[in-house]
Coordinates of C-alpha atoms in Angstrom, one line a residue:
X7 CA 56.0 -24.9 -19.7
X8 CA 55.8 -21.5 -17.6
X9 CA 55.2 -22.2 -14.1
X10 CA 54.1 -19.6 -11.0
X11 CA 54.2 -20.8 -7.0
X12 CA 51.5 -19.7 -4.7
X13 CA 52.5 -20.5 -1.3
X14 CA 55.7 -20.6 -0.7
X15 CA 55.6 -22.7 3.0
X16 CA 57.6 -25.8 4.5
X17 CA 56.7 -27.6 1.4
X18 CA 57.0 -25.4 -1.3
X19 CA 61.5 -25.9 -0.9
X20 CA 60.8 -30.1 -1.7
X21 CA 59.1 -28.5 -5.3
X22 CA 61.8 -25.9 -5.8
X23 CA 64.9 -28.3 -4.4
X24 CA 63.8 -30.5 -7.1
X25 CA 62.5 -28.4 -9.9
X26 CA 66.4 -28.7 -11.7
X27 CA 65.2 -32.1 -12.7
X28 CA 63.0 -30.8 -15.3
X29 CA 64.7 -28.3 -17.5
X30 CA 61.1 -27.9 -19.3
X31 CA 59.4 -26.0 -16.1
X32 CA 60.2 -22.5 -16.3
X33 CA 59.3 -21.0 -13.2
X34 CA 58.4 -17.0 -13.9
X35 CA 56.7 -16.4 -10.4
X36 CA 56.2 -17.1 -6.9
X37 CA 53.6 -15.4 -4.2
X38 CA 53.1 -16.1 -0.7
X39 CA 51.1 -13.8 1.7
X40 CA 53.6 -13.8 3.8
X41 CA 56.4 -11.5 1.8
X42 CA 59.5 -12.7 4.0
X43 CA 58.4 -16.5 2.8
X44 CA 57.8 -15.0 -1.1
X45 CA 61.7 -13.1 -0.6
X46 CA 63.0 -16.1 1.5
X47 CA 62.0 -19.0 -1.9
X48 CA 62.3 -16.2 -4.3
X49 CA 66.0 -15.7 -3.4
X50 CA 66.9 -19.5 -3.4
X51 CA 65.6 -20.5 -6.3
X52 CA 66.0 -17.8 -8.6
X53 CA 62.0 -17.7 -9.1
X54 CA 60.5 -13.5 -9.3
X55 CA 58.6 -12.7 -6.9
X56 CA 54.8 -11.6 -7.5
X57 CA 53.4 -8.7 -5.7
X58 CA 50.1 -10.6 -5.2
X59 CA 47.9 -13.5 -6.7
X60 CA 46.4 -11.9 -8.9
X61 CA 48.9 -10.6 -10.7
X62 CA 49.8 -14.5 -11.4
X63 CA 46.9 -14.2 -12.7
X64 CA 46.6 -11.8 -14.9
X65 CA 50.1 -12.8 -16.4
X66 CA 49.4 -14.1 -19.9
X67 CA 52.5 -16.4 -20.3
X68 CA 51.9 -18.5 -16.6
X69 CA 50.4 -21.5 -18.4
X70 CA 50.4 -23.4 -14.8
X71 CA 49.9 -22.5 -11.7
X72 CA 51.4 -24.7 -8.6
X73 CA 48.8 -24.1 -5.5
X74 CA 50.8 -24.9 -2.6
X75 CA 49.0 -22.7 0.1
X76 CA 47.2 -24.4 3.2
X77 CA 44.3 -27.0 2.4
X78 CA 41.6 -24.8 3.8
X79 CA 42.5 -22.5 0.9
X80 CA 43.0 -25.0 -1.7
X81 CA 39.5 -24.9 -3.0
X82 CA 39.3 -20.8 -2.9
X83 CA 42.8 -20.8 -5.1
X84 CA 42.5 -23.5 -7.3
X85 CA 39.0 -21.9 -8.5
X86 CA 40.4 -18.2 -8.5
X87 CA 42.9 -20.2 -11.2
X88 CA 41.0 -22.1 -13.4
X89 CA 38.6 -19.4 -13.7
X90 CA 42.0 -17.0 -15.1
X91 CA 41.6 -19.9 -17.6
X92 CA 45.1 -21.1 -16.0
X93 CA 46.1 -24.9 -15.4
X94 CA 46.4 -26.0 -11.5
X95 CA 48.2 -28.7 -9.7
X96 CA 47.2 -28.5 -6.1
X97 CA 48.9 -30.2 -3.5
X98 CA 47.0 -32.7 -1.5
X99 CA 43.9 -32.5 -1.0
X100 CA 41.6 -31.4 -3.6
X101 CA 39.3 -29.8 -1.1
X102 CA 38.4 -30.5 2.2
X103 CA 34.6 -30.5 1.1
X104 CA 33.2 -33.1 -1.4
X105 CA 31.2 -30.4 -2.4
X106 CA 34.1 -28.2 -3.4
X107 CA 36.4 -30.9 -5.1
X108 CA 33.4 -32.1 -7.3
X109 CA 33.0 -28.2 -7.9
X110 CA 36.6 -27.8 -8.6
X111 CA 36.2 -31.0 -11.1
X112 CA 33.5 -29.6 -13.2
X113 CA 34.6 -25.9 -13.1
X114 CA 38.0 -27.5 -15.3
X115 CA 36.4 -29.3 -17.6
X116 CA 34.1 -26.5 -18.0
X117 CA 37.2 -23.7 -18.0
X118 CA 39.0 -26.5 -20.5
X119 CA 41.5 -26.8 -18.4
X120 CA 43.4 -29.6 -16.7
X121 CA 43.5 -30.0 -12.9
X122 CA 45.6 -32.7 -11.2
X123 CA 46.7 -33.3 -7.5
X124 CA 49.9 -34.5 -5.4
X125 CA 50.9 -36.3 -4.2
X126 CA 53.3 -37.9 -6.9
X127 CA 55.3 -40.6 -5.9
X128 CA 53.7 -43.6 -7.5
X129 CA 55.0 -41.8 -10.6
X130 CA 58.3 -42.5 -9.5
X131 CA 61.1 -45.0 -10.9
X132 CA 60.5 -47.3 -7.7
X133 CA 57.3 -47.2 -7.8
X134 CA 56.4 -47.3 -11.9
X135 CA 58.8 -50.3 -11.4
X136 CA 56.8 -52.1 -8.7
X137 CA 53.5 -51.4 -10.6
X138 CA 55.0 -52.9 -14.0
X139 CA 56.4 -56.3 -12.0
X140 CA 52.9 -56.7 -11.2
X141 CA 51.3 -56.1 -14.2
X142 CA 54.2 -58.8 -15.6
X143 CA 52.5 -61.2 -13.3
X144 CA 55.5 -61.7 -11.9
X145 CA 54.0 -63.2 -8.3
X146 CA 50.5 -64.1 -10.1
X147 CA 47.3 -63.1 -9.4
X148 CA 47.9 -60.5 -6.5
X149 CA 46.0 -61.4 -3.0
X150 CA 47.3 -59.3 -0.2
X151 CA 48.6 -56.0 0.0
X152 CA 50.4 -54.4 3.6
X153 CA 51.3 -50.7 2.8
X154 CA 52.7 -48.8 5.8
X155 CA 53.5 -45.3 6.7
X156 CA 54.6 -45.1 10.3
X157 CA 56.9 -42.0 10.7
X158 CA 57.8 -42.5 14.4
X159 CA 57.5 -40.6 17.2
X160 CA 57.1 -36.8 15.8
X161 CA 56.0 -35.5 18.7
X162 CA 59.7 -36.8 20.8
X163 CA 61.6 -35.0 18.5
X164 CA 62.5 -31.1 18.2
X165 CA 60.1 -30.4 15.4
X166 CA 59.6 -27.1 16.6
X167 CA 63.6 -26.7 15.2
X168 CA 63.1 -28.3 11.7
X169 CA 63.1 -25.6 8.7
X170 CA 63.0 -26.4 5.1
X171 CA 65.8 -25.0 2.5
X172 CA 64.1 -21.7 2.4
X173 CA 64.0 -21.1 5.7
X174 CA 60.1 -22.1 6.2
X175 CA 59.1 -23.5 9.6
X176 CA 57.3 -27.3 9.7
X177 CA 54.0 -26.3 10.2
X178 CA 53.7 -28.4 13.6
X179 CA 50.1 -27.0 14.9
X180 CA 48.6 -27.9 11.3
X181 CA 50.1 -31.6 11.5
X182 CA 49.1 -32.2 14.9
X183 CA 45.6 -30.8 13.9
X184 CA 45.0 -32.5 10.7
X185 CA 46.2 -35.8 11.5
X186 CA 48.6 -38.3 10.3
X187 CA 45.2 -40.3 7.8
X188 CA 45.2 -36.7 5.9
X189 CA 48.7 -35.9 5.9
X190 CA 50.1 -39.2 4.7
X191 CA 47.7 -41.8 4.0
X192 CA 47.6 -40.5 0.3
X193 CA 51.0 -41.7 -0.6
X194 CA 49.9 -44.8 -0.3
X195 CA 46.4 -45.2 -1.4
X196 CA 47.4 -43.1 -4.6
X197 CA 49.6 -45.7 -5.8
X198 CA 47.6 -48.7 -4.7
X199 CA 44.7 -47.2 -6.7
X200 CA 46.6 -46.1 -9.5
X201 CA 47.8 -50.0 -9.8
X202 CA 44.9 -52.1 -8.5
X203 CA 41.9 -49.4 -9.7
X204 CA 39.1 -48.7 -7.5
X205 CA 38.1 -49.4 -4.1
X206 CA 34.9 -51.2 -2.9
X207 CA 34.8 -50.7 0.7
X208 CA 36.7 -49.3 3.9
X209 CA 37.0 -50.7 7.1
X210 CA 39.0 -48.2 9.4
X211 CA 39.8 -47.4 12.9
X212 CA 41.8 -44.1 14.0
X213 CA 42.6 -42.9 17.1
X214 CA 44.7 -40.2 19.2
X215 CA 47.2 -42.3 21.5
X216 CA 49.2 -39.1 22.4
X217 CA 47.1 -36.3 23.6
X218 CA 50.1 -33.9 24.8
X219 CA 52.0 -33.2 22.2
X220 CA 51.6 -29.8 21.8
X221 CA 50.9 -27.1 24.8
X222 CA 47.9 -25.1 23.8
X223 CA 46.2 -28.0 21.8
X224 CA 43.4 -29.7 23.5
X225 CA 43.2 -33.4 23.1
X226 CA 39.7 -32.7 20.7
X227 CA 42.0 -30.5 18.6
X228 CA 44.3 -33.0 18.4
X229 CA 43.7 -35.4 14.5
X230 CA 44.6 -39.1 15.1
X231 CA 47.9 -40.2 15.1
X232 CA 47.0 -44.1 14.4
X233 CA 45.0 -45.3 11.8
X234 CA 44.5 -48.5 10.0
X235 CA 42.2 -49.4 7.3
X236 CA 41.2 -52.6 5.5
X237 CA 40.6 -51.7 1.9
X238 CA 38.9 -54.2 -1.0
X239 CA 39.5 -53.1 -4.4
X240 CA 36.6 -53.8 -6.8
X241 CA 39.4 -56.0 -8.5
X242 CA 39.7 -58.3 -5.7
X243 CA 42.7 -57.5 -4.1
X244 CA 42.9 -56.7 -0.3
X245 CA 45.0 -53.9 1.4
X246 CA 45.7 -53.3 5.0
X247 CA 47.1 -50.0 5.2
X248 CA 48.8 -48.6 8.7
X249 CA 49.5 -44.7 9.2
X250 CA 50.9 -43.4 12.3
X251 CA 53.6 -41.1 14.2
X252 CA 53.8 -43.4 17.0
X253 CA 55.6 -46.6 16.3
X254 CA 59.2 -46.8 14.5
X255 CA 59.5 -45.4 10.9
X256 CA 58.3 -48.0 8.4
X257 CA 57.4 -46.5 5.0
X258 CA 57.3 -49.9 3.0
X259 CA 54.8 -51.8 0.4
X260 CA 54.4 -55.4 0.1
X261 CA 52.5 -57.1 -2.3
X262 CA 51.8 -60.7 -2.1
X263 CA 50.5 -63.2 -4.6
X264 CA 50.2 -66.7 -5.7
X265 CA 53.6 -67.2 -7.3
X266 CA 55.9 -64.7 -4.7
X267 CA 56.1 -61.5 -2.6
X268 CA 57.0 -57.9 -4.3
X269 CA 58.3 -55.5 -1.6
X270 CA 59.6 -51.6 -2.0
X271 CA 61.2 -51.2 1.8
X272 CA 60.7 -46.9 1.0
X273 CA 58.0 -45.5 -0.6
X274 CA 59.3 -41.9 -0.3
X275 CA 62.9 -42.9 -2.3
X276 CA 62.6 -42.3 -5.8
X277 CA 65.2 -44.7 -6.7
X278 CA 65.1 -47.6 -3.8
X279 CA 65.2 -51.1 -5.1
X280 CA 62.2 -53.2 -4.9
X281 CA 62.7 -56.9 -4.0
X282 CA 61.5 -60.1 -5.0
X283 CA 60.8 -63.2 -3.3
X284 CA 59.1 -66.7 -4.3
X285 CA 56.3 -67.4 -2.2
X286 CA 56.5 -70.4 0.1
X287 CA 55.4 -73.5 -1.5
X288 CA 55.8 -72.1 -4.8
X289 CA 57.3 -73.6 -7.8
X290 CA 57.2 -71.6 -10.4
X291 CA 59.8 -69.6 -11.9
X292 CA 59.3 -66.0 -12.6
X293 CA 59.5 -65.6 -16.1
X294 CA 59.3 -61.5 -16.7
X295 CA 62.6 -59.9 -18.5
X296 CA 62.9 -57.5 -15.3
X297 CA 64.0 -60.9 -13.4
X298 CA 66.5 -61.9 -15.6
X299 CA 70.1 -61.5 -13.7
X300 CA 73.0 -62.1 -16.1
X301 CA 75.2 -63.7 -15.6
X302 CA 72.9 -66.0 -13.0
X303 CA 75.0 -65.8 -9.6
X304 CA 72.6 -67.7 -7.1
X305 CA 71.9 -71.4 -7.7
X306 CA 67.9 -72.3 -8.8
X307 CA 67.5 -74.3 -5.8
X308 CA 68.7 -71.3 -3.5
X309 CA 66.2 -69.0 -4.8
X310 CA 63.4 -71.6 -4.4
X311 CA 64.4 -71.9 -0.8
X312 CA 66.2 -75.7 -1.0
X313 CA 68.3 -76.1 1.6
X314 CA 70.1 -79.6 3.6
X315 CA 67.8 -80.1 7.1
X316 CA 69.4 -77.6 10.1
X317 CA 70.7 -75.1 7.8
X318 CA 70.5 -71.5 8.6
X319 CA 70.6 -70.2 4.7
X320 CA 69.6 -66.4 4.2
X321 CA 66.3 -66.5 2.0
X322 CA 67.8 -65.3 -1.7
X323 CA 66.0 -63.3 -3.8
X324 CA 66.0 -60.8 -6.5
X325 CA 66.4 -57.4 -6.3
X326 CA 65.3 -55.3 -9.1
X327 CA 66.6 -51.2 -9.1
X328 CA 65.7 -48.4 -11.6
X329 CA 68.8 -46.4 -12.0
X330 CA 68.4 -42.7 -12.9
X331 CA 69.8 -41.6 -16.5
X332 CA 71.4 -38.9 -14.9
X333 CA 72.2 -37.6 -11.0
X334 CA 68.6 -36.0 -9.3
X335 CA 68.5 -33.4 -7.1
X336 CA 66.4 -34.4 -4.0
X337 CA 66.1 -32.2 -0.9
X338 CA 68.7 -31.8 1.6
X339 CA 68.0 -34.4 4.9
X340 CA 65.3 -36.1 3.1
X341 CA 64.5 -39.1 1.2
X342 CA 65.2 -39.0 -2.5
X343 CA 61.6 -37.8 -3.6
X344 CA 61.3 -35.6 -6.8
X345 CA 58.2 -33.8 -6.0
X346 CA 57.9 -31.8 -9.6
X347 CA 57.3 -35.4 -11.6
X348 CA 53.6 -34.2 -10.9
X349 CA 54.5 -30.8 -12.8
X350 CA 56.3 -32.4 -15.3
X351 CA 53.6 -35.2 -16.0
X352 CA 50.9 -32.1 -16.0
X353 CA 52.9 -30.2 -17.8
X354 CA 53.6 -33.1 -20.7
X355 CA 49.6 -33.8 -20.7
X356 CA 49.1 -29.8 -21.9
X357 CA 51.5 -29.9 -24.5
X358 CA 50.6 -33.7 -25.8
X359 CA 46.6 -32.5 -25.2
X360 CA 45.6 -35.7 -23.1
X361 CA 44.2 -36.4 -19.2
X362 CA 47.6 -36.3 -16.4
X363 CA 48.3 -39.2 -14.7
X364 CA 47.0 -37.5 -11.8
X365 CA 43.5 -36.7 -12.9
X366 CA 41.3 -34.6 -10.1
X367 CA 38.6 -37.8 -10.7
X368 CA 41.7 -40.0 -9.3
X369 CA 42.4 -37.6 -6.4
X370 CA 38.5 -37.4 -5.5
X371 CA 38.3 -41.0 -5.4
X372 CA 41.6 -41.1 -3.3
X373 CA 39.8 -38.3 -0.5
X374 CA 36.6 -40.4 -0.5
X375 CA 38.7 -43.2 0.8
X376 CA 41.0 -41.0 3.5
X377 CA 37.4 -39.5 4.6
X378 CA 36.0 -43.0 5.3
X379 CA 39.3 -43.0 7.6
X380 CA 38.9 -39.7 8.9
X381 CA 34.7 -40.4 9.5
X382 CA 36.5 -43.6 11.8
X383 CA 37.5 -41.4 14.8
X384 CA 34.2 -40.7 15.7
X385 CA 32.8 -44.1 14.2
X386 CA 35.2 -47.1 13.6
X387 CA 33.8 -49.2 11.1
X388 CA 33.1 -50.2 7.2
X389 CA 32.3 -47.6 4.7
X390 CA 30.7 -48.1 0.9
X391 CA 33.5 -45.9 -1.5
X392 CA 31.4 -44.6 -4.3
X393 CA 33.2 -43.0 -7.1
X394 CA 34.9 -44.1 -9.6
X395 CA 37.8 -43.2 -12.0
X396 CA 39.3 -43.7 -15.6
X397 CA 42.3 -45.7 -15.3
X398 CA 45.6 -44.7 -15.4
X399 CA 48.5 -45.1 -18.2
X400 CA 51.3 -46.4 -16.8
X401 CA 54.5 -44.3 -17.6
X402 CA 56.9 -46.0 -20.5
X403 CA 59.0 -48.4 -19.5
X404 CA 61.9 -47.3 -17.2
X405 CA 65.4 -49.4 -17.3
X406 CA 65.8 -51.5 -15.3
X407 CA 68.7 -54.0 -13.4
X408 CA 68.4 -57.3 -11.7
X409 CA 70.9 -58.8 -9.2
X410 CA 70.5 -61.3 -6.8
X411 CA 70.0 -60.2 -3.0
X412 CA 69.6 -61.6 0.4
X413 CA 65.9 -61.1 1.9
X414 CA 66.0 -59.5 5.2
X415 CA 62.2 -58.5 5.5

């Protein structure tokens, strides 16, 4: 599949630090408007350089284009492309106006082409794996969800400093601006969503705690840097989602049901192991195949919690990792998170002529829900979510390996 860049920014080096992992993307161009950023990734990775946007778009053999430019231009790009009759993935968001992602939506299906949208991690190994342990019943019917994504204090650190592979400064002002709801709640809510379907309600509150982290910003131009929302899925299930650059750095997912507790400690590693746990009280056994550790190292009654009066046992559990087939690349300094799975998933839906995993109707669904955050700055509260979604095909099963493991959650 032939590939073209636009925007080559801080984000667009975690795309081509990671594009090796899929031989099948052939990137034949790259454009920024800035032409030190375009020579800066074109250089690295090996990508031409494209004198301007449209000639990306006028090249008959880009079959995709990746739209990585700021999100108050992802609208104006991603309809420039699908109306070259080319395929888009757009990073996060869609649009910033319902108006323009439902146009964006429409404008695809009208252009026959497909449109999907980062971010991609629930399409990972640790993810996929966590998603199919559920679906295996493996701790029953699921009740309670806490999903987290607190990346510590940003503004303590020397952000102004940090630069990606290429050379690309962290766009600090934009960050600060947007808020931490738009920036990272979606890394969440994409995979609950993709796992539990859609949401019925909202109930958020988001504030700004720090108002000096930047000189030059006002504390009104400042977006929140706390937010948590309580989000009921049609299905049942309840989430309480936390998102912040406050408190310590706590990107984990724990999903609790009748028979035990699920838990991915990183949501941002590709490959971490997820963890099981029975819950307390409980006495069943797990029966799915993923459980199964051979040969069986920890006693029955240690994993059920038995223990003589006054002892201090570790709770036991089982810890369940997806190793890779072969070594990943991942970008340097960062969590292992293959950002072109997206591409590759996209790609994979042109050639097999079926929706991506990462439909636009998923991603419109996913903004309706960081809005209601977003609206809960000026008015904390509980918000009706609307729109719906086809489900998602999970991704074939991925091996898998059991061992037994101490819980220290």
């Amino acid at each position: 599949m032939n590939i073209a860049f636009v925007g080559c920014g801080f984000v667009a080096a975690y795309y081509g630090d990671t594009l090796p992992n899929h031989p099948e993307l052939k990137a034949l161009a790259a454009f920024d408007l800035q032409p030190l950023r375009t020579a800066a990734f074109s250089k690295r990775y090996n990508v031409p350089a494209a004198a301007s946007l449209q000639a990306i778009l006028d090249n008959p053999d880009v079959d995709l284009v990746v739209n990585l430019t700021p999100p108050d231009t992802h609208a104006e790009i991603s309809r420039a492309v699908l109306l070259a009759g080319k395929h888009v993935y757009s990073e996060k968001p869609l649009a910033l106006d319902p108006v323009d992602a439902k146009e964006l939506i429409a404008l695809a299906g009208k252009q026959n082409c497909l449109l999907a949208v980062a971010p991609c991690n629930f399409l990972a190994g640790s993810m996929q794996t966590l998603a199919r342990l559920v679906r295996e019943n493996v701790v029953g019917t699921p009740r309670l969800v806490y999903a987290e994504i607190d990346d510590g204090p940003i503004h303590q650190l020397a952000y102004h400093t940090w630069k990606s592979g290429a050379g690309a400064s962290w766009p600090y002002e934009t960050e600060f601006r947007v808020g931490c709801s738009w920036e990272h709640a979606a890394y969440e809510v994409g995979f609950l969503t993709s796992l539990f379907g859609p949401a019925a309600s909202v109930t958020a509150f988001s504030t700004t705690l720090v108002h000096d982290k930047m000189k030059g910003l006002a504390p009104e131009d400042l977006g929140p840097d706390f937010s948590v929302a309580v989000i009921k899925f049609r299905g049942g299930v309840v989430a309480r989602l936390t998102i912040g650059t406050i408190a310590r750095r706590d990107r984990s997912i724990t999903i609790t049901g009748d028979k035990g507790i699920l838990r991915l400690d990183e949501i941002w590693d590709n490959e971490a192991p997820v963890q099981f746990t029975p819950s307390r009280g409980s006495k069943s056994s797990p029966t799915s195949s993923l459980l199964l550790v051979t040969p069986p190292t920890t006693p029955e009654r240690e994993l059920n919690g038995d223990c003589k009066v006054g002892a201090a046992a570790p709770e036991r559990g089982i810890q369940v990792d997806t190793p890779v087939e072969t070594p990943r690349h991942y970008p340097a300094a960062t969590n292992r998170m293959d950002m072109c799975i997206g591409l590759a998933d996209i790609a994979a839906a042109i050639r097999e002529k079926r929706r991506p995993r990462m439909a636009a109707d998923h991603a419109f669904h996913v903004y309706e829900i960081l809005q209601a955050m977003a609206d809960s700055v000026a008015a904390p509260g509980h918000h009706q979510i609307e729109s719906e979604f086809v489900p998602i095909d999970p991704l074939p099963p991925m091996r898998t390996v059991a061992s037994d493991c101490t819980i220290s959650w």
